[in-house]
Short mmCIF file of C-alpha atoms and ligand atoms in Angstrom, two decimals:
data_model
loop_
_atom_site.label_atom_id
_atom_site.label_comp_id
_atom_site.label_asym_id
_atom_site.label_seq_id
_atom_site.Cartn_x
_atom_site.Cartn_y
_atom_site.Cartn_z
CA UNK C 1 0.00 0.00 0.00
CA UNK C 2 1.13 3.54 -0.70
CA UNK C 3 0.45 6.38 1.72
CA UNK C 4 -1.63 8.43 -0.68
CA UNK C 5 -5.19 7.24 0.02
CA UNK C 6 -4.31 5.77 3.40
CA UNK C 7 -7.42 6.65 5.46
CA UNK C 8 -9.94 6.29 2.66
CA UNK C 9 -12.19 3.24 2.86
CA UNK C 10 -13.50 1.17 -0.01
CA UNK C 11 -16.65 2.83 -1.34
CA UNK C 12 -19.77 0.67 -1.14
CA UNK C 13 -23.46 1.11 -1.94
CA UNK C 14 -25.34 2.31 1.14
CA UNK C 15 -28.63 3.58 -0.26
CA UNK C 16 -29.99 7.00 -1.12
CA UNK C 17 -30.34 8.22 2.46
CA UNK C 18 -26.79 7.36 3.60
CA UNK C 19 -25.04 10.31 5.30
CA UNK C 20 -21.62 8.77 4.50
CA UNK C 21 -19.64 10.80 1.94
CA UNK C 22 -17.66 7.73 0.91
CA UNK C 23 -20.70 5.73 -0.16
CA UNK C 24 -22.67 5.21 -3.34
CA UNK C 25 -26.27 6.32 -3.05
CA UNK C 26 -27.42 5.11 -6.47
CA UNK C 27 -24.64 2.97 -7.95
CA UNK C 28 -25.29 -0.53 -6.70
CA UNK C 29 -23.10 -2.76 -8.90
CA UNK C 30 -25.12 -5.92 -8.31
CA UNK C 31 -28.58 -4.39 -8.71
CA UNK C 32 -30.29 -5.76 -11.80
CA UNK C 33 -31.68 -3.18 -14.23
CA UNK C 34 -33.43 -4.42 -17.37
CA UNK C 35 -32.05 -7.89 -16.83
CA UNK C 36 -28.41 -6.88 -16.37
CA UNK C 37 -26.23 -5.95 -13.36
CA UNK C 38 -25.65 -2.23 -13.09
CA UNK C 39 -21.90 -2.71 -13.19
CA UNK C 40 -22.24 -4.58 -16.49
CA UNK C 41 -24.48 -1.89 -17.93
CA UNK C 42 -22.35 1.08 -17.00
CA UNK C 43 -18.83 -0.37 -17.38
CA UNK C 44 -17.21 2.61 -15.61
CA UNK C 45 -13.62 3.50 -16.41
CA UNK C 46 -11.14 5.84 -14.71
CA UNK C 47 -9.04 8.02 -17.04
CA UNK C 48 -5.38 7.78 -16.05
CA UNK C 49 -4.46 11.13 -17.56
CA UNK C 50 -6.78 13.42 -15.62
CA UNK C 51 -6.47 11.73 -12.25
CA UNK C 52 -2.79 10.82 -12.20
CA UNK C 53 -0.87 12.72 -14.90
CA UNK C 54 -2.47 16.17 -15.00
CA UNK C 55 -0.62 18.75 -12.87
CA UNK C 56 -3.55 21.17 -12.45
CA UNK C 57 -2.53 23.78 -15.02
CA UNK C 58 -4.77 26.18 -16.88
CA UNK C 59 -3.93 28.74 -19.62
CA UNK C 60 -2.86 31.23 -16.93
CA UNK C 61 -1.08 29.10 -14.39
CA UNK C 62 0.90 25.89 -14.00
CA UNK C 63 0.98 23.05 -11.54
CA UNK C 64 -1.25 23.17 -8.47
CA UNK C 65 -1.16 19.49 -7.51
CA UNK C 66 1.76 18.18 -5.53
CA UNK C 67 1.76 14.44 -6.11
CA UNK C 68 4.53 12.18 -4.82
CA UNK C 69 4.72 10.41 -8.22
CA UNK C 70 5.29 13.52 -10.36
CA UNK C 71 8.59 13.30 -12.24
CA UNK C 72 10.27 11.54 -15.14
CA UNK C 73 11.65 8.27 -13.77
CA UNK C 74 10.43 4.71 -14.09
CA UNK C 75 10.31 4.41 -10.28
CA UNK C 76 7.84 7.29 -10.17
CA UNK C 77 5.84 5.80 -13.03
CA UNK C 78 5.52 2.60 -10.99
CA UNK C 79 4.48 4.57 -7.89
CA UNK C 80 1.85 6.31 -10.03
CA UNK C 81 0.54 2.92 -11.14
CA UNK C 82 0.45 1.69 -7.52
CA UNK C 83 -1.66 4.69 -6.49
CA UNK C 84 -3.88 4.37 -9.57
CA UNK C 85 -4.69 0.71 -8.88
CA UNK C 86 -5.40 1.59 -5.24
CA UNK C 87 -7.93 4.14 -6.44
CA UNK C 88 -9.50 1.64 -8.87
CA UNK C 89 -9.88 -0.71 -5.92
CA UNK C 90 -11.37 1.92 -3.56
CA UNK C 91 -13.96 2.77 -6.23
CA UNK C 92 -14.50 -0.80 -7.42
CA UNK C 93 -13.85 0.55 -10.93
CA UNK C 94 -14.20 -2.26 -13.48
CA UNK C 95 -12.04 -0.45 -16.10
CA UNK C 96 -9.37 2.15 -16.72
CA UNK C 97 -8.03 3.93 -19.84
CA UNK C 98 -4.59 5.39 -20.54
CA UNK C 99 -2.33 7.13 -23.06
CA UNK C 100 1.31 6.07 -23.43
CA UNK C 101 2.44 9.49 -22.18
CA UNK C 102 0.33 9.25 -19.00
CA UNK C 103 1.92 6.02 -17.94
CA UNK C 104 5.60 6.14 -18.90
CA UNK C 105 8.31 8.83 -18.92
CA UNK C 106 9.27 10.20 -22.33
CA UNK C 107 12.61 8.72 -23.42
CA UNK C 108 15.54 10.47 -25.09
CA UNK C 109 14.49 8.84 -28.38
CA UNK C 110 11.70 6.63 -29.74
CA UNK C 111 13.41 3.40 -28.72
CA UNK C 112 13.72 4.52 -25.11
CA UNK C 113 10.10 5.74 -24.95
CA UNK C 114 9.01 2.39 -26.39
CA UNK C 115 11.08 0.45 -23.82
CA UNK C 116 9.57 2.53 -21.02
CA UNK C 117 6.08 1.81 -22.33
CA UNK C 118 6.78 -1.93 -22.54
CA UNK C 119 8.12 -1.94 -18.99
CA UNK C 120 5.10 -0.11 -17.61
CA UNK C 121 2.77 -2.36 -19.63
CA UNK C 122 4.33 -5.36 -17.88
CA UNK C 123 3.87 -3.58 -14.58
CA UNK C 124 0.18 -2.92 -15.38
CA UNK C 125 -0.26 -6.56 -16.39
CA UNK C 126 1.15 -7.70 -13.04
CA UNK C 127 -1.09 -5.27 -11.14
CA UNK C 128 -4.13 -6.45 -13.10
CA UNK C 129 -3.52 -9.99 -11.91
CA UNK C 130 -4.36 -8.88 -8.38
CA UNK C 131 -7.17 -6.54 -9.38
CA UNK C 132 -10.62 -6.80 -10.89
CA UNK C 133 -9.96 -3.70 -13.04
CA UNK C 134 -9.62 -4.32 -16.79
CA UNK C 135 -8.52 -2.08 -19.63
CA UNK C 136 -11.38 -0.37 -21.48
CA UNK C 137 -9.05 1.25 -23.97
CA UNK C 138 -5.54 2.37 -24.66
CA UNK C 139 -4.47 5.27 -26.85
CA UNK C 140 -1.48 7.32 -27.97
CA UNK C 141 -0.91 10.89 -26.89
CA UNK C 142 -0.03 12.51 -30.21
CA UNK C 143 -0.85 16.07 -29.18
CA UNK C 144 1.25 17.17 -26.16
CA UNK C 145 4.87 16.89 -27.31
CA UNK C 146 6.05 19.67 -29.64
CA UNK C 147 6.78 17.17 -32.44
CA UNK C 148 3.00 16.87 -32.93
CA UNK C 149 2.29 20.60 -33.16
CA UNK C 150 1.39 20.42 -36.87
CA UNK C 151 -0.45 17.12 -36.58
CA UNK C 152 0.41 13.41 -36.37
CA UNK C 153 -0.84 11.49 -39.44
CA UNK C 154 -1.75 14.82 -41.09
CA UNK C 155 1.63 16.43 -40.48
CA UNK C 156 3.24 17.96 -43.59
CA UNK C 157 6.50 16.23 -42.54
CA UNK C 158 6.56 12.50 -43.47
CA UNK C 159 9.01 11.86 -40.60
CA UNK C 160 6.26 12.82 -38.16
CA UNK C 161 3.81 10.48 -39.96
CA UNK C 162 6.41 7.73 -39.49
CA UNK C 163 6.86 8.56 -35.79
CA UNK C 164 3.06 8.54 -35.38
CA UNK C 165 2.76 5.14 -37.06
CA UNK C 166 5.48 3.68 -34.82
CA UNK C 167 3.84 5.24 -31.75
CA UNK C 168 0.39 3.82 -32.54
CA UNK C 169 1.86 0.40 -33.23
CA UNK C 170 3.48 0.44 -29.79
CA UNK C 171 0.26 1.60 -28.09
CA UNK C 172 -1.83 -1.01 -29.93
CA UNK C 173 0.63 -3.70 -28.83
CA UNK C 174 0.36 -2.49 -25.23
CA UNK C 175 -3.46 -2.40 -25.42
CA UNK C 176 -3.54 -5.90 -26.92
CA UNK C 177 -1.15 -7.26 -24.30
CA UNK C 178 -3.41 -5.89 -21.54
CA UNK C 179 -6.57 -7.33 -23.11
CA UNK C 180 -8.05 -3.91 -23.90
CA UNK C 181 -11.66 -3.89 -25.10
CA UNK C 182 -11.02 -1.01 -27.54
CA UNK C 183 -8.29 1.15 -29.04
CA UNK C 184 -9.06 4.89 -29.33
CA UNK C 185 -7.75 7.57 -31.69
CA UNK C 186 -8.45 11.15 -30.73
CA UNK C 187 -6.86 13.56 -33.22
CA UNK C 188 -6.51 16.79 -31.32
CA UNK C 189 -3.84 18.06 -33.72
CA UNK C 190 -5.35 16.39 -36.79
CA UNK C 191 -6.69 19.67 -38.11
CA UNK C 192 -5.31 23.08 -38.89
CA UNK C 193 -4.66 26.58 -37.65
CA UNK C 194 -4.74 28.43 -40.97
CA UNK C 195 -5.73 27.46 -44.50
CA UNK C 196 -2.90 29.68 -45.75
CA UNK C 197 -0.41 26.88 -45.06
CA UNK C 198 -2.68 23.81 -45.25
CA UNK C 199 -3.53 21.30 -48.00
CA UNK C 200 -6.84 19.94 -46.70
CA UNK C 201 -7.20 17.24 -49.35
CA UNK C 202 -3.72 15.80 -48.90
CA UNK C 203 -4.07 15.77 -45.12
CA UNK C 204 -7.40 13.89 -45.35
CA UNK C 205 -5.83 11.28 -47.64
CA UNK C 206 -2.93 10.76 -45.25
CA UNK C 207 -5.31 10.43 -42.31
CA UNK C 208 -7.42 7.90 -44.24
CA UNK C 209 -4.35 5.87 -45.18
CA UNK C 210 -3.09 5.97 -41.59
CA UNK C 211 -6.42 4.71 -40.26
CA UNK C 212 -6.40 1.87 -42.81
CA UNK C 213 -2.96 0.88 -41.51
CA UNK C 214 -4.32 0.87 -37.95
CA UNK C 215 -7.17 -1.44 -39.03
CA UNK C 216 -4.77 -3.72 -40.94
CA UNK C 217 -2.50 -3.94 -37.90
CA UNK C 218 -5.44 -4.76 -35.64
CA UNK C 219 -6.23 -7.77 -37.83
CA UNK C 220 -2.58 -8.72 -38.17
CA UNK C 221 -2.05 -9.03 -34.40
CA UNK C 222 -5.50 -10.53 -33.79
CA UNK C 223 -6.70 -7.69 -31.58
CA UNK C 224 -10.43 -8.29 -31.27
CA UNK C 225 -11.33 -5.00 -29.58
CA UNK C 226 -12.95 -2.14 -31.49
CA UNK C 227 -11.05 0.71 -33.12
CA UNK C 228 -12.73 3.96 -32.10
CA UNK C 229 -12.37 7.53 -33.35
CA UNK C 230 -13.21 10.25 -30.83
CA UNK C 231 -14.81 13.25 -32.56
CA UNK C 232 -14.16 16.82 -31.42
CA UNK C 233 -14.70 20.01 -33.45
CA UNK C 234 -11.84 22.16 -32.15
CA UNK C 235 -9.42 22.66 -29.27
CA UNK C 236 -6.49 22.36 -29.48
CA UNK C 237 -6.64 22.87 -33.29
CA UNK C 238 -8.75 25.70 -34.64
CA UNK C 239 -10.57 23.23 -36.88
CA UNK C 240 -10.36 19.48 -36.29
CA UNK C 241 -11.06 16.96 -39.06
CA UNK C 242 -13.03 14.59 -36.78
CA UNK C 243 -15.55 17.36 -36.11
CA UNK C 244 -18.53 15.28 -34.99
CA UNK C 245 -20.16 11.88 -35.56
CA UNK C 246 -21.60 12.84 -38.95
CA UNK C 247 -18.23 14.12 -40.18
CA UNK C 248 -16.42 11.00 -38.95
CA UNK C 249 -18.98 8.76 -40.69
CA UNK C 250 -18.47 10.59 -43.98
CA UNK C 251 -14.71 10.22 -43.57
CA UNK C 252 -14.99 6.49 -42.79
CA UNK C 253 -17.20 5.91 -45.85
CA UNK C 254 -14.81 7.83 -48.07
CA UNK C 255 -11.93 5.55 -47.07
CA UNK C 256 -14.02 2.34 -46.91
CA UNK C 257 -13.65 1.96 -43.14
CA UNK C 258 -17.26 2.33 -41.95
CA UNK C 259 -17.51 -1.36 -41.07
CA UNK C 260 -14.18 -1.37 -39.23
CA UNK C 261 -14.17 1.75 -37.07
CA UNK C 262 -16.68 3.13 -34.56
CA UNK C 263 -16.84 6.23 -32.39
CA UNK C 264 -16.06 7.17 -28.82
CA UNK C 265 -18.45 10.05 -28.09
CA UNK C 266 -17.62 12.63 -25.44
CA UNK C 267 -20.31 14.78 -23.81
CA UNK C 268 -18.20 17.96 -23.82
CA UNK C 269 -17.10 17.46 -27.43
CA UNK C 270 -20.72 17.09 -28.55
CA UNK C 271 -21.54 20.41 -26.90
CA UNK C 272 -18.55 22.10 -28.55
CA UNK C 273 -19.83 20.86 -31.91
CA UNK C 274 -23.21 22.49 -31.27
CA UNK C 275 -24.98 19.18 -30.61
CA UNK C 276 -26.44 17.50 -27.59
CA UNK C 277 -24.71 14.39 -26.26
CA UNK C 278 -27.82 12.31 -26.92
CA UNK C 279 -27.95 13.54 -30.53
CA UNK C 280 -24.43 12.27 -31.15
CA UNK C 281 -25.20 8.91 -29.51
CA UNK C 282 -28.49 8.49 -31.39
CA UNK C 283 -26.82 9.33 -34.69
CA UNK C 284 -24.00 6.86 -34.07
CA UNK C 285 -26.38 4.05 -33.09
CA UNK C 286 -28.51 4.72 -36.17
CA UNK C 287 -25.39 4.53 -38.35
CA UNK C 288 -24.15 1.38 -36.61
CA UNK C 289 -20.93 3.00 -35.40
CA UNK C 290 -21.62 3.54 -31.71
CA UNK C 291 -18.70 2.34 -29.61
CA UNK C 292 -18.15 3.96 -26.25
CA UNK C 293 -18.51 7.22 -24.33
CA UNK C 294 -16.30 9.72 -22.56
CA UNK C 295 -18.44 11.00 -19.73
CA UNK C 296 -18.01 14.52 -18.43
CA UNK C 297 -19.62 17.95 -18.61
CA UNK C 298 -18.47 21.31 -19.88
CA UNK C 299 -19.10 24.66 -18.31
CA UNK C 300 -21.94 25.92 -20.48
CA UNK C 301 -20.89 29.56 -20.17
CA UNK C 302 -17.15 29.41 -20.84
CA UNK C 303 -17.22 27.59 -24.19
CA UNK C 304 -14.12 25.56 -23.21
CA UNK C 305 -13.65 21.85 -22.92
CA UNK C 306 -13.61 21.97 -19.12
CA UNK C 307 -13.89 18.20 -18.59
CA UNK C 308 -15.81 18.39 -15.32
CA UNK C 309 -17.36 15.42 -13.60
CA UNK C 310 -21.04 14.98 -14.47
CA UNK C 311 -23.47 16.01 -11.74
CA UNK C 312 -26.79 16.36 -13.57
CA UNK C 313 -28.51 13.01 -13.79
CA UNK C 314 -31.51 14.37 -15.71
CA UNK C 315 -29.24 15.48 -18.54
CA UNK C 316 -27.34 12.16 -18.62
CA UNK C 317 -30.57 10.14 -18.57
CA UNK C 318 -31.25 11.31 -22.13
CA UNK C 319 -27.90 9.85 -23.18
CA UNK C 320 -28.40 6.55 -21.37
CA UNK C 321 -31.87 6.27 -22.88
CA UNK C 322 -30.31 6.27 -26.36
CA UNK C 323 -27.68 3.73 -25.29
CA UNK C 324 -30.27 1.40 -23.73
CA UNK C 325 -32.64 1.80 -26.66
CA UNK C 326 -29.86 0.61 -28.94
CA UNK C 327 -29.22 -2.44 -26.75
CA UNK C 328 -26.46 -1.10 -24.46
CA UNK C 329 -22.69 -1.21 -24.78
CA UNK C 330 -20.88 -4.04 -26.51
CA UNK C 331 -17.15 -3.32 -26.21
CA UNK C 332 -17.71 0.21 -24.88
CA UNK C 333 -18.17 1.72 -21.46
CA UNK C 334 -18.51 4.95 -19.48
CA UNK C 335 -15.05 6.47 -19.22
CA UNK C 336 -14.76 9.47 -16.90
CA UNK C 337 -12.77 11.76 -19.15
CA UNK C 338 -13.14 14.25 -16.32
CA UNK C 339 -10.82 16.08 -14.01
CA UNK C 340 -11.20 17.64 -10.62
CA UNK C 341 -10.83 21.44 -10.46
CA UNK C 342 -7.28 22.72 -9.96
CA UNK C 343 -8.14 23.90 -6.44
CA UNK C 344 -9.28 20.39 -5.45
CA UNK C 345 -5.97 19.39 -3.90
CA UNK C 346 -6.90 16.60 -1.52
CA UNK C 347 -6.73 12.86 -2.28
CA UNK C 348 -10.35 12.71 -1.07
CA UNK C 349 -11.37 15.09 -3.86
CA UNK C 350 -10.22 12.55 -6.47
CA UNK C 351 -12.27 9.77 -4.92
CA UNK C 352 -15.39 11.82 -4.25
CA UNK C 353 -15.42 13.26 -7.77
CA UNK C 354 -15.68 9.72 -9.11
CA UNK C 355 -18.25 8.70 -6.50
CA UNK C 356 -20.45 11.64 -7.53
CA UNK C 357 -19.98 10.91 -11.22
CA UNK C 358 -20.77 7.21 -10.80
CA UNK C 359 -23.87 8.00 -8.76
CA UNK C 360 -25.04 10.56 -11.32
CA UNK C 361 -24.72 7.99 -14.11
CA UNK C 362 -26.39 5.25 -12.08
CA UNK C 363 -29.35 7.51 -11.37
CA UNK C 364 -29.51 8.43 -15.03
CA UNK C 365 -29.37 4.77 -16.08
CA UNK C 366 -32.22 3.83 -13.73
CA UNK C 367 -34.38 6.71 -14.93
CA UNK C 368 -33.74 5.84 -18.57
CA UNK C 369 -34.45 2.15 -17.95
CA UNK C 370 -37.71 2.95 -16.12
CA UNK C 371 -38.90 5.09 -19.03
CA UNK C 372 -37.92 2.48 -21.58
CA UNK C 373 -39.64 -0.28 -19.59
CA UNK C 374 -42.78 1.86 -19.29
CA UNK C 375 -42.88 1.92 -23.08
CA UNK C 376 -44.99 5.08 -23.39
CA UNK C 377 -42.36 7.09 -25.21
CA UNK C 378 -41.58 4.31 -27.68
CA UNK C 379 -45.29 3.71 -28.30
CA UNK C 380 -45.76 7.41 -29.07
CA UNK C 381 -42.78 7.39 -31.43
CA UNK C 382 -44.09 4.29 -33.20
CA UNK C 383 -47.53 5.80 -33.50
CA UNK C 384 -46.08 8.96 -35.07
CA UNK C 385 -44.62 6.91 -37.93
CA UNK C 386 -47.49 4.41 -38.14
CA UNK C 387 -48.62 5.73 -41.52
CA UNK C 388 -45.50 4.19 -43.02
CA UNK C 389 -46.62 0.69 -42.08
CA UNK C 390 -49.22 0.55 -44.86
CA UNK C 391 -48.34 -1.33 -48.10
CA UNK C 392 -49.11 1.82 -50.13
CA UNK C 393 -46.61 3.91 -48.16
CA UNK C 394 -43.96 1.21 -48.48
CA UNK C 395 -44.60 0.89 -52.22
CA UNK C 396 -44.11 4.66 -52.61
CA UNK C 397 -40.49 4.28 -51.47
CA UNK C 398 -39.93 2.03 -54.50
CA UNK C 399 -41.75 4.39 -56.83
CA UNK C 400 -40.64 7.61 -58.62
CA UNK C 401 -41.54 11.29 -58.59
CA UNK C 402 -43.80 11.17 -61.66
CA UNK C 403 -45.85 8.20 -60.40
CA UNK C 404 -46.16 9.74 -56.94
CA UNK C 405 -47.29 13.02 -58.50
CA UNK C 406 -49.97 11.19 -60.54
CA UNK C 407 -51.17 9.47 -57.38
CA UNK C 408 -51.36 12.76 -55.46
CA UNK C 409 -53.52 14.19 -58.24
CA UNK C 410 -55.70 11.09 -58.53
CA UNK C 411 -56.39 10.83 -54.77
CA UNK C 412 -56.49 14.62 -54.22
CA UNK C 413 -53.92 14.22 -51.40
CA UNK C 414 -54.14 17.05 -48.87
CA UNK C 415 -52.29 16.11 -45.64
CA UNK C 416 -53.67 17.29 -42.32
CA UNK C 417 -50.82 18.41 -39.95
CA UNK C 418 -50.64 16.52 -36.62
CA UNK C 419 -49.25 17.61 -33.28
CA UNK C 420 -45.67 16.57 -32.48
CA UNK C 421 -46.78 16.45 -28.81
CA UNK C 422 -43.41 17.62 -27.55
CA UNK C 423 -44.58 19.01 -24.20
CA UNK C 424 -46.74 15.96 -23.49
CA UNK C 425 -43.75 13.74 -24.14
CA UNK C 426 -41.48 15.94 -22.01
CA UNK C 427 -43.98 15.61 -19.18
CA UNK C 428 -43.99 11.85 -19.64
CA UNK C 429 -40.19 11.79 -19.57
CA UNK C 430 -40.11 13.87 -16.39
CA UNK C 431 -42.12 11.24 -14.57
CA UNK C 432 -39.06 9.00 -14.70
CA UNK C 433 -36.17 11.39 -14.04
C1 XUL E 1 -9.42 15.51 -25.30
C2 XUL E 1 -9.89 14.15 -25.01
C3 XUL E 1 -8.85 13.10 -24.89
C4 XUL E 1 -9.22 11.79 -25.48
C5 XUL E 1 -8.13 10.77 -25.48
O1 XUL E 1 -10.41 16.46 -25.37
O2 XUL E 1 -11.06 13.93 -24.85
O3 XUL E 1 -8.55 12.96 -23.52
O4 XUL E 1 -10.31 11.24 -24.79
O5 XUL E 1 -7.00 11.19 -26.13
CO1 CO E 2 -12.12 12.21 -24.40
#
């Protein structure tokens, strides 16, 4: 045991009226919701980067956290892993996620960075033997180091493309070795700052080719997890190529990868793209590319990607409704891509942020499940489209404009508008949240 969380007990479910701060009020892992244990529905993951690698900086100030594992040595990387697995255990977290750069010190060259990653991967594997926590996904940080400033696979310099390919290979190997359920690509620098120096078309082709290589490598090593792209419209780049789910789908179709790659949808990124979280999830499920989610919330006033822990279950219920309606996660899960505020210095803050986030999601899941089981909303939706169930309506879809026009004239078609019943349905929804 390390000293870091020394007085903090394991968090257990104690019911909604528990006065204990270190208790779940809604997240009861063994409780069965719609025929499945809550833990298996939600598949919570802790994000290594925010909780263990982030120093607390913002655009105006640097480090605020003073963690005993901060530094660039392998010993400190191992201490960080010890503390991380202790936190996973306190929370009963079934999964975690990490970038190479969160887990290992940067080496003097690629070979040294790769060796460091392999060593820490072995260390993770040993820790996982004594832990219930599994790997939801691994990924490569190809946005922090200055080599990535003009992009990774979209960099105008082919040497950076090469470095990116080698980096992703190493991270996919690590993810595979740890039995990861997915591999994620978030392209924070895959975009541009100014069109004056950018060849959009060439960069898209390089990104498409790179992604095809990732898919080929997945098959070559027999990795059976899903490859996921994480959309985001901007920040850090002015304009990012993986803008939102619709943009990613168009990109995947263009390069013939729509059956091979899915999406990891983040709440805050959806908001930055001008969408709701549930819109992005519903679109992805309808396109057959829903993979996983990064759970957090943004500050709605600042317009930044503030990555706060979720605390509004009514808002998240809309997202879980879409996930449940589509049959739930397969390889995906609920990764807390969320960080405590830079003034939240205490070890307790890290634990309680996750407890609150897990409870918020559990409450949201239960509300969404209750509404789905009630069936009223789905019945109303079905009824709204019921006209399409007739043979005539179905035949029209196989017809053509001239024939349809003749039919409209012959039957003197004059549609009567019908209420969309939005407020009634909102009232129905509110009965469950
Ligand atoms: C950045 C972001 C990343 C990805 C993984 O906004 O969400 O943390 O989730 O690289
Ligand atoms: Co994310």
